[in-house]
Coordinates of C-alpha atoms and ligand atoms in Angstrom, one line a residue:
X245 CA -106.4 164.6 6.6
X246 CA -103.8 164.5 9.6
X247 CA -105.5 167.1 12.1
X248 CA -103.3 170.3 11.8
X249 CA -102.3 170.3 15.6
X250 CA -104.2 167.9 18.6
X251 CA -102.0 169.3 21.5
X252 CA -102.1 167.3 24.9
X253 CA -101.4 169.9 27.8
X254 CA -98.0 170.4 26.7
X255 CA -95.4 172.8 28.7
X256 CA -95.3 176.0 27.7
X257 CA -91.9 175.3 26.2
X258 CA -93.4 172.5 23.6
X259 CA -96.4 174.5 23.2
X260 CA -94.1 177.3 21.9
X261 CA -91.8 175.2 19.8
X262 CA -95.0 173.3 18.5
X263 CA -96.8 176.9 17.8
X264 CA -93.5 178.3 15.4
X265 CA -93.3 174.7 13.3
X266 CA -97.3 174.6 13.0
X267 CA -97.3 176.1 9.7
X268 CA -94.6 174.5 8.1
X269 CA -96.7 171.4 9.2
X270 CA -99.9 172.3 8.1
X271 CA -100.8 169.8 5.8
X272 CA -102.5 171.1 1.9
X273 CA -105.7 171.1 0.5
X274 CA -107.1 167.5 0.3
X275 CA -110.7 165.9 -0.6
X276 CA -112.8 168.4 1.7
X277 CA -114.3 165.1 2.9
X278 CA -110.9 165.0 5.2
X279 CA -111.9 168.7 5.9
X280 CA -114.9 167.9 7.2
X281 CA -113.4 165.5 9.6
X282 CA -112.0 168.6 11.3
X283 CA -115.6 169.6 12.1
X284 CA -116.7 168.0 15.3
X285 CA -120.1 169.1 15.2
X286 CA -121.3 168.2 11.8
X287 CA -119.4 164.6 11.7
X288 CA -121.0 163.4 14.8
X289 CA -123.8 160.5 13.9
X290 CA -126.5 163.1 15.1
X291 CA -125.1 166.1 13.4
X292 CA -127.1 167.9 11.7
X293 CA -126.5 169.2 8.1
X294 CA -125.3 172.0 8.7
X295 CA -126.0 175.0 6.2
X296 CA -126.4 178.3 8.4
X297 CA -122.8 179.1 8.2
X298 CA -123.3 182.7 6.7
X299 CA -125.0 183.3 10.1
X300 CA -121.9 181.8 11.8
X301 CA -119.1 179.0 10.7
X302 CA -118.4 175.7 12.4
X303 CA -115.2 175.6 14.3
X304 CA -112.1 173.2 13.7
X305 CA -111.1 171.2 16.7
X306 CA -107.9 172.8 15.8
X307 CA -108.9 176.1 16.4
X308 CA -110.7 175.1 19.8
X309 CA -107.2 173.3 21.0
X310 CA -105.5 175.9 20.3
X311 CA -107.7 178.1 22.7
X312 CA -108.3 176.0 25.3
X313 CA -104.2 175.5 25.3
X314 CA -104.1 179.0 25.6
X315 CA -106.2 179.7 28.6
X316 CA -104.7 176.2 30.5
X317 CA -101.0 177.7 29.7
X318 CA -100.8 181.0 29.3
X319 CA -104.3 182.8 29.9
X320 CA -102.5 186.7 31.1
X321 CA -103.7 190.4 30.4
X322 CA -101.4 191.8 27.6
X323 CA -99.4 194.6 27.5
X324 CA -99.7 195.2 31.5
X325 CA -97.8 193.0 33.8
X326 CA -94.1 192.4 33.4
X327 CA -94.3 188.9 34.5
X328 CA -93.6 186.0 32.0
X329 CA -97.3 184.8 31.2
X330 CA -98.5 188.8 30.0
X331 CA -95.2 188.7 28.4
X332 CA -96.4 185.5 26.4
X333 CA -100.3 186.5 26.2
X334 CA -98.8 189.8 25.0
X335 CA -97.2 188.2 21.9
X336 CA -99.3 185.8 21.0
X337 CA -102.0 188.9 20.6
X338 CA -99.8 190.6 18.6
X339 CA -99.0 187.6 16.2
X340 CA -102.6 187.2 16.3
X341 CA -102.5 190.8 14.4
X342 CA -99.6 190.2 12.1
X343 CA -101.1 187.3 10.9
X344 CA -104.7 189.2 10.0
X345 CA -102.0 191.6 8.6
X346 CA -100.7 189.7 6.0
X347 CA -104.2 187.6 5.6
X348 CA -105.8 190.9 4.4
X349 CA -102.5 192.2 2.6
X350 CA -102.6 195.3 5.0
X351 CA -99.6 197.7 4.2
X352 CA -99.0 197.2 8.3
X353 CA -100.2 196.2 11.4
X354 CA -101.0 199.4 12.6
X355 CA -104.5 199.3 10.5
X356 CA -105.5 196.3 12.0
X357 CA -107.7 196.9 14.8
X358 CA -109.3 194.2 16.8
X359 CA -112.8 195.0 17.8
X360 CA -115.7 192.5 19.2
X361 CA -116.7 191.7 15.9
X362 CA -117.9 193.5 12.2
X363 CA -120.8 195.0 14.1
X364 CA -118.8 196.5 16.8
X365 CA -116.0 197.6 13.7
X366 CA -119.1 199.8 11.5
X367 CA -120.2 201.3 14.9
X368 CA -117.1 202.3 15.7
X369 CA -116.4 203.8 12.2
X370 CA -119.7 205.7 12.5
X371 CA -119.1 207.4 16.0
X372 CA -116.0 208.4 15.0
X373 CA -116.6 209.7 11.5
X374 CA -119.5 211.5 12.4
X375 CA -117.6 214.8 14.3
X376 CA -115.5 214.7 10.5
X377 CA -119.2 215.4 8.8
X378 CA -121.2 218.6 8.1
X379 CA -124.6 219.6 7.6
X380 CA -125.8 218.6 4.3
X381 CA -123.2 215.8 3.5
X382 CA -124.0 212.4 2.3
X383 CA -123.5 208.7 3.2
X384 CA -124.3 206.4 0.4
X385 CA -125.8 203.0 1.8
X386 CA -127.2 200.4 -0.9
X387 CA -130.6 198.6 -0.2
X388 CA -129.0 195.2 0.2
X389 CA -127.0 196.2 3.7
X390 CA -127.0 194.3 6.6
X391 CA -128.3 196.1 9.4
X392 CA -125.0 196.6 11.1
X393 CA -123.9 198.6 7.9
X394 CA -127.1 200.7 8.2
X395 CA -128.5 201.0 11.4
X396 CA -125.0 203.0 13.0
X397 CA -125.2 205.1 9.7
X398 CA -129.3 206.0 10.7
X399 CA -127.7 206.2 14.6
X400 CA -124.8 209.1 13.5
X401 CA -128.0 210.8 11.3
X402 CA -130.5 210.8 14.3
X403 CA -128.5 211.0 17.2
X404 CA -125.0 212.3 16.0
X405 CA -125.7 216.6 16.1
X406 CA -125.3 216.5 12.8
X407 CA -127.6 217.0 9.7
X408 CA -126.6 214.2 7.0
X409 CA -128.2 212.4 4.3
X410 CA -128.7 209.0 3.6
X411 CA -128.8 208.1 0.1
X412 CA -130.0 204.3 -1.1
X413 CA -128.6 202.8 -4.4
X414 CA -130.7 200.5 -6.0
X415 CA -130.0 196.9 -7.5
X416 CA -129.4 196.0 -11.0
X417 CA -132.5 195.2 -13.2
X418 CA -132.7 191.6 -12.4
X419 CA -132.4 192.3 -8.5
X420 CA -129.0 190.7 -8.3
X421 CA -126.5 193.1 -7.5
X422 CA -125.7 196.4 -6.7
X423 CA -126.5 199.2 -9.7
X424 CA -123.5 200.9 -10.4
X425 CA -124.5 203.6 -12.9
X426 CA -127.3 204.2 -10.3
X427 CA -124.6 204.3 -7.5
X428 CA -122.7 207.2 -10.4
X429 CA -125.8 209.1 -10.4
X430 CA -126.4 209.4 -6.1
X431 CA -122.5 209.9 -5.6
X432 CA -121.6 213.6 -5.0
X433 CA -119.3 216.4 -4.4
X434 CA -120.9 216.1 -1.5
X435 CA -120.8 212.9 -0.7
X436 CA -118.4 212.2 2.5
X437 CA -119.3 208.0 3.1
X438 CA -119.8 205.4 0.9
X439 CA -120.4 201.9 3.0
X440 CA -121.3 199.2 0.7
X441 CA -121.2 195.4 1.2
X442 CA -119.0 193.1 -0.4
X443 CA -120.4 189.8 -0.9
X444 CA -124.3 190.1 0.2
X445 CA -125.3 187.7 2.8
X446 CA -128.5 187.7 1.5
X447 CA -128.3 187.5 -2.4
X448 CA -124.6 186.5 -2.6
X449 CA -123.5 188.7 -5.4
X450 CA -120.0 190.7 -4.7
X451 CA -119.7 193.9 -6.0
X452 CA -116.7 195.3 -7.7
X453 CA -114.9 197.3 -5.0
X454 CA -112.9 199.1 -7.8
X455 CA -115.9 200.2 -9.9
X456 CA -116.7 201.4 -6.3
X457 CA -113.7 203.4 -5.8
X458 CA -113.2 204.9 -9.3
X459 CA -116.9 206.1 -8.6
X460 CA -116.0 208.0 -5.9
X461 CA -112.7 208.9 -7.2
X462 CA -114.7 210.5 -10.1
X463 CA -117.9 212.0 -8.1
X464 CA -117.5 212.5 -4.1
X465 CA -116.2 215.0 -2.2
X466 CA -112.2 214.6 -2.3
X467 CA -112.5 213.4 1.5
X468 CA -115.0 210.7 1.3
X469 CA -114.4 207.5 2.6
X470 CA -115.6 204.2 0.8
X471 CA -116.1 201.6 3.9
X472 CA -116.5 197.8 2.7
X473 CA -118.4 195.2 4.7
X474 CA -116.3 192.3 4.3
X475 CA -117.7 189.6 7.0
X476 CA -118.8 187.4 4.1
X477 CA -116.5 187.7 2.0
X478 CA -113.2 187.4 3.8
X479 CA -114.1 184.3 5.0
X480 CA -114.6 182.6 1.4
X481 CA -112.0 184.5 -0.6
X482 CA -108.8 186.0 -1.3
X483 CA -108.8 189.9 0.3
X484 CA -106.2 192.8 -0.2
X485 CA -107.4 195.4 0.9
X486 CA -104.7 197.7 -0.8
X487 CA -105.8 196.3 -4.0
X488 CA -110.0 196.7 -3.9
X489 CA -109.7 200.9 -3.6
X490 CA -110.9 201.0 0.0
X491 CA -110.2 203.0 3.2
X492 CA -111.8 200.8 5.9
X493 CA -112.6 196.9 5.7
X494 CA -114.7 195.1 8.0
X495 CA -115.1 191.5 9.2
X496 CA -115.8 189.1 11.9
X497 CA -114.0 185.9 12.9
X498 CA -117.0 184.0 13.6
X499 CA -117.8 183.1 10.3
X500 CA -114.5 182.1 9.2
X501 CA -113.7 179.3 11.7
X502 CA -112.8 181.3 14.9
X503 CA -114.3 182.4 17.7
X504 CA -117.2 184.8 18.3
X505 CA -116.4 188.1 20.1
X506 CA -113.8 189.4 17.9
X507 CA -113.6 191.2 14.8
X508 CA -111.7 192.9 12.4
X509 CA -111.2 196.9 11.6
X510 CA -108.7 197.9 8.8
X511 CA -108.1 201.1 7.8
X512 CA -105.8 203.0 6.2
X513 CA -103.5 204.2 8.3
X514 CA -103.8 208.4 7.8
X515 CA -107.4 208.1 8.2
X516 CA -107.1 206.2 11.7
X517 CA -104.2 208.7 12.8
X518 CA -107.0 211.7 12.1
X519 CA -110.1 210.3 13.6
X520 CA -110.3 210.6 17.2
X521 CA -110.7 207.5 19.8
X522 CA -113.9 205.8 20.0
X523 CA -114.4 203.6 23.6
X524 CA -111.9 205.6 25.9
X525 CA -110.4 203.9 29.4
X526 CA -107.0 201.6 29.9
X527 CA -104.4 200.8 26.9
X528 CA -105.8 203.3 24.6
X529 CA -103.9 206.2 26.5
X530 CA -100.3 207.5 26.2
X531 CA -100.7 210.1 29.2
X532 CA -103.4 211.1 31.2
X533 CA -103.8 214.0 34.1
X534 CA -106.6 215.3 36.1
X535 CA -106.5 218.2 33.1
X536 CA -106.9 216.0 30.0
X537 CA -105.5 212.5 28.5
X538 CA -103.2 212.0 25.2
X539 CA -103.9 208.9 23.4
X540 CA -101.8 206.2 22.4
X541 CA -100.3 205.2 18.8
X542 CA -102.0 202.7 16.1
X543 CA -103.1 200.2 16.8
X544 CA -103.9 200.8 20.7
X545 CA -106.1 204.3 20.3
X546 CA -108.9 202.3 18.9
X547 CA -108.3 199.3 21.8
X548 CA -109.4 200.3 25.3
X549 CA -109.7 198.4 28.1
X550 CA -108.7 194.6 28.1
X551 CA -109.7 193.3 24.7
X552 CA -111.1 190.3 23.4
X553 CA -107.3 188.1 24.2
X554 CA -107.8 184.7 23.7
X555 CA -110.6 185.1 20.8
X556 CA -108.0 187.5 18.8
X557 CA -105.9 184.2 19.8
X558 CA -108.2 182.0 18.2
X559 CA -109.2 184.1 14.9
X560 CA -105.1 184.2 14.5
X561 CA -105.8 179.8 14.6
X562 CA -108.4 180.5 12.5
X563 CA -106.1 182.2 10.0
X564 CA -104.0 179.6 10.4
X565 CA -105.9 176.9 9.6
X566 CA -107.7 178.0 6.6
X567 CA -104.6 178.4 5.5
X568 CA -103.4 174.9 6.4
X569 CA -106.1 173.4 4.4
X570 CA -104.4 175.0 1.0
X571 CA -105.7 178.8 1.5
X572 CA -108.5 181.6 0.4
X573 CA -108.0 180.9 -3.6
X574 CA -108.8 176.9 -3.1
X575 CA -111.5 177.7 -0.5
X576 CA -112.7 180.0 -3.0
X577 CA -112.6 177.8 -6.1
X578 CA -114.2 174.8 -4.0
X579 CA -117.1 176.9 -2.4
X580 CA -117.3 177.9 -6.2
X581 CA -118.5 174.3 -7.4
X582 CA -120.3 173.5 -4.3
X583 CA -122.3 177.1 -5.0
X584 CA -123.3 176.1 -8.4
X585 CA -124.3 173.0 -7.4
X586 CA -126.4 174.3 -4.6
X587 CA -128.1 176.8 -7.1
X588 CA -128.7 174.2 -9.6
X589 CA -130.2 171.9 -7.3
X590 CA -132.8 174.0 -5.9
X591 CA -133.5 175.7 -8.9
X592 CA -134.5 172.1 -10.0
X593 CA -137.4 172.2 -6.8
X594 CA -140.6 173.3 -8.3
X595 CA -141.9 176.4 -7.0
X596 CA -139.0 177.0 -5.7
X597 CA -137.6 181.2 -6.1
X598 CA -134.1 182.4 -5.6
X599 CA -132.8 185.8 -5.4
X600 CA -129.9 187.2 -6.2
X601 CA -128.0 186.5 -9.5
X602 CA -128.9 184.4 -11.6
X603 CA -125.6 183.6 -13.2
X604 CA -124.5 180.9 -11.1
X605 CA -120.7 182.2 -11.6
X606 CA -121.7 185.9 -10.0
X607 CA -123.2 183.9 -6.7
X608 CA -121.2 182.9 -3.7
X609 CA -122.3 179.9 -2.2
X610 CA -125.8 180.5 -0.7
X611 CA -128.8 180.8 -1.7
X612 CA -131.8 183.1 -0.3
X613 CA -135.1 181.6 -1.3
X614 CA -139.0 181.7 -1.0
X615 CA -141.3 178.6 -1.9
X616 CA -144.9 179.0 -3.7
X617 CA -147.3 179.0 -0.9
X618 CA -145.6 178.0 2.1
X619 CA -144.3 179.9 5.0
X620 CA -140.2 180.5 4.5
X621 CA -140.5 179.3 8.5
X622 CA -142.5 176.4 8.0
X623 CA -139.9 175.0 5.6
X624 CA -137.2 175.7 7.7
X625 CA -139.2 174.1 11.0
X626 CA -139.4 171.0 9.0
X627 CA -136.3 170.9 7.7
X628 CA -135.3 171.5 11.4
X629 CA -137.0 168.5 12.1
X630 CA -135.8 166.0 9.5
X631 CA -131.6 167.6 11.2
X632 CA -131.5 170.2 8.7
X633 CA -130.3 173.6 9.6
X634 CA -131.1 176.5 7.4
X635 CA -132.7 180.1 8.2
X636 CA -135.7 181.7 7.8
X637 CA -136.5 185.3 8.3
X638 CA -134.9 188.6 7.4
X639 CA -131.3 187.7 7.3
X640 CA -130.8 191.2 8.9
X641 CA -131.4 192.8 5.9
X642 CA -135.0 193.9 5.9
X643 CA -135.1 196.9 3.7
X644 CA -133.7 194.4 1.1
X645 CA -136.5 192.2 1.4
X646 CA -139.2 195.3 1.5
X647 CA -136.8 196.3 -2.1
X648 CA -137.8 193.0 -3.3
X649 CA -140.9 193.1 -2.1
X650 CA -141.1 189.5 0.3
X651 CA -141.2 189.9 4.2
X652 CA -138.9 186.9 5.0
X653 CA -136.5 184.3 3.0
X654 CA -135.1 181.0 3.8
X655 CA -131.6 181.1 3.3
X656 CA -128.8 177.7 2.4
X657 CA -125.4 178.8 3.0
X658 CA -122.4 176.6 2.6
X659 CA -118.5 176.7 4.1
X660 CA -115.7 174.8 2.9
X661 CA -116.6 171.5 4.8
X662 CA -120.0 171.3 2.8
X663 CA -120.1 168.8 0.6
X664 CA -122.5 167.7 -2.2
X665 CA -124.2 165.1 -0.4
X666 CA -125.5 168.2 2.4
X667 CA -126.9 169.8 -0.6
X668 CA -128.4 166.2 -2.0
X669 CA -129.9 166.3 1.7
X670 CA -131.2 169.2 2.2
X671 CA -132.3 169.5 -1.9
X672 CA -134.6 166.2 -1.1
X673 CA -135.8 166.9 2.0
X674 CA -137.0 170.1 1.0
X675 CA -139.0 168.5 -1.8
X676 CA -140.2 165.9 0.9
X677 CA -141.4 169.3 3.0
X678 CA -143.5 171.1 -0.2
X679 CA -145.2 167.3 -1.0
X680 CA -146.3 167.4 2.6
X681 CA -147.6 170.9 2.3
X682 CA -148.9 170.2 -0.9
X683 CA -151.0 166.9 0.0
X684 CA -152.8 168.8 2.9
X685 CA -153.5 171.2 1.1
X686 CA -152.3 174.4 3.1
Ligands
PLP217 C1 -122.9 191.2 5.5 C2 -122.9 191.2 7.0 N1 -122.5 192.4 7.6 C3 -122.4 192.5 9.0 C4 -122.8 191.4 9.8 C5 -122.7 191.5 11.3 O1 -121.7 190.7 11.8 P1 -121.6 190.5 13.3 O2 -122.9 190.1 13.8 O3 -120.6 189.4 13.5 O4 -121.1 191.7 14.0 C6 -123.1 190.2 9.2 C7 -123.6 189.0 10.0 O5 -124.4 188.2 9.6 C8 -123.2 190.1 7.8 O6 -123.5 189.0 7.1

């Protein structure tokens, strides 16, 4: 695949004219094996086989160009000086947001708000719905939240002044996805938060944001929000968020090609217009006096002090390049083979347990598992040693794993320069790993 942009050091001129024909050059979808070539760090002879991506993404050398470029040509704080490189900093920050804009189908820029990552986004949305809650109201969590989606939540409860209720919904009988008649039965007039994942980083189901929001259209309070933790699903599929039924949308840029640090808060525009500022200092102000301080307009309220530049930079390459490489559906429809696959490989491995669904077609592409007998950290330590990377432990979501009644998982999770063969890999060194546990009998 001809690499989407390998910039020398260019003047800022060429940079600019090569930056507006980039997409028009961007070549499409091909074998993901040219993909892959765009992946440094797992085409290297010593790379490992990389499947930890759900805990963060590889990045294309693309992307990393594209950053460095930045900071060698243009590096400026935005929307301060008048001089030529902050003019230029300035609107590349802003393209950055247009282009999350129409990634996420946002109605307009003025929902998206760049935070320091999904974590920093839920906190945020926490703090500052907290003041809109009363003694008594609810926030409905479900057991298979990361901690960032339920820790804040726990925060606002314990620490916020006021008295709310966390409610848990289950998982369906099989223990693959969210319960939705049990969700029916906990929503209520009182009800004020819903905050539900959208694709599980543990189990890899996605739940049906709509049933979601025609739940709470027919049960909560007329005010409740329903908040959706998208960091793994935006960076394997198609999102609008105007078409799933939700008020706020989450994700981080990390594990979609682009760099760590910055993150992504959508919300509806109304609701971010009534909620007050979070973080308060520089560029989130319109006036301040000794007596008081107004606040600035959409997007900037929720952005004080100098943000996260040339990462919001890099997550609009990011953007860029995923869609360069054919865009979300074919991402989507190729991590939807290499899932399957993965599932019915280890599946295959004796003693081998996976969680989450166990329709292959319900599952992204990961897979959370235990092994008969042997230590989830064990298996990934040898792995480890023969180069390849999985995890083992909690995954962040511990009251899922105290649901399902396991302390710890290993957990396979592929991106879109995966292939079959990593799965062949890792499926065969795995079994190598239980014969060795098996033949000294621990
Ligand atoms: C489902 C889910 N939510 C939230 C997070 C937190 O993301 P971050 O650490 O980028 O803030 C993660 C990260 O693994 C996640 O998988």
């Amino acid at each position: 695949m001809k690499k989407p942009c390998v910039l020398g050091i260019p003047s800022l001129f060429s940079f600019m004219i090569l930056l507006s024909a980039l997409l028009p050059l961007a070549p499409a979808l091909q074998a993901p094996s040219s993909v892959r070539q765009n992946f440094p760090l797992i085409t290297s002879p010593t790379s490992p086989v990389y499947l930890d991506s759900s805990a963060t993404s590889q990045k294309p050398t693309f992307v990393m160009d594209k950053m460095r470029e930045y900071e060698m040509t243009t590096n400026s704080n935005v929307h301060r000086g008048a001089h030529r490189l902050s003019r230029e900093a300035t609107d590349m920050y802003e393209a950055a947001r247009d282009k999350l804009a129409t990634f996420i189908n946002a109605p307009s820029r003025r929902g998206v708000i760049f935070t320091s990552g999904a974590t920093h986004s839920l906190n945020l949305l926490a703090k500052t719905l907290g003041p809109t809650l009363e003694d008594g109201d609810e926030i409905i969590l479900s057991v298979m939240e990361h901690h960032s989606n339920i820790v804040p939540w726990q925060m606002l409860r314990d620490f916020g002044g006021v008295d709310v209720k966390i409610k848990w919904c289950n998982l369906d009988s099989e223990g693959g996805t969210l319960d939705y008649d049990h969700l029916a039965t906990l929503v209520t007039p009182r009800t004020k938060v819903i905050s539900i994942v959208h694709t599980s980083n543990t189990l890899g189901c996605t739940t049906d944001t709509k049933k979601i929001a025609s739940i709470k259209a027919d049960h909560a309070h007329p005010d409740c929000v329903y908040v959706v933790d998208g960091c793994q699903s935006l960076p394997h599929m198609k999102v609008d968020v105007q078409d799933m039924g939700c008020d706020f949308y989450v994700a981080s840029s990390h594990k979609m090609c682009g760099p760590t640090g910055v993150g992504l808060l959508w919300g509806r525009e109304e609701l971010l217009d009534s909620l007050n500022p979070f973080f308060g200092g520089g560029e989130m102000i319109d006036e301040v006096t000794i007596e008081g301080s107004t606040y600035a307009a959409l997007p900037g309220k929720f952005e004080a002090g100098t943000p996260c530049i040339s990462q919001a930079i890099g997550f609009g390459f990011a953007i860029d390049y995923l869609n360069s490489i054919g865009g979300m559906d074919k991402v989507h429809d190729y991590e939807k083979k290499l899932g399957s696959y993965l599932h019915s490989k280890l599946s295959a491995v004796e003693g081998v347990k996976i969680y989450g669904p166990s329709n292959p077609e319900e599952r992204s592409a990961l897979c959370a598992f235990s092994v008969d007998g042997i230590h989830v950290s064990d298996i990934a330590s040898f792995l480890d040693l023969e180069n390849v990377a999985v995890r083992a432990g909690h995954h962040c979501t511990q009251p899922l794993h105290t649901y399902l009644g396991i302390s710890h998982t290993a957990r396979a999770s592929c991106y879109v320069y995966n292939d079959e063969a990593d799965v062949d890999i890792f499926v065969e060194k795995l079994r190598e790993t239980i014969e060795f546990f098996k033949s000294t009998g621990s």
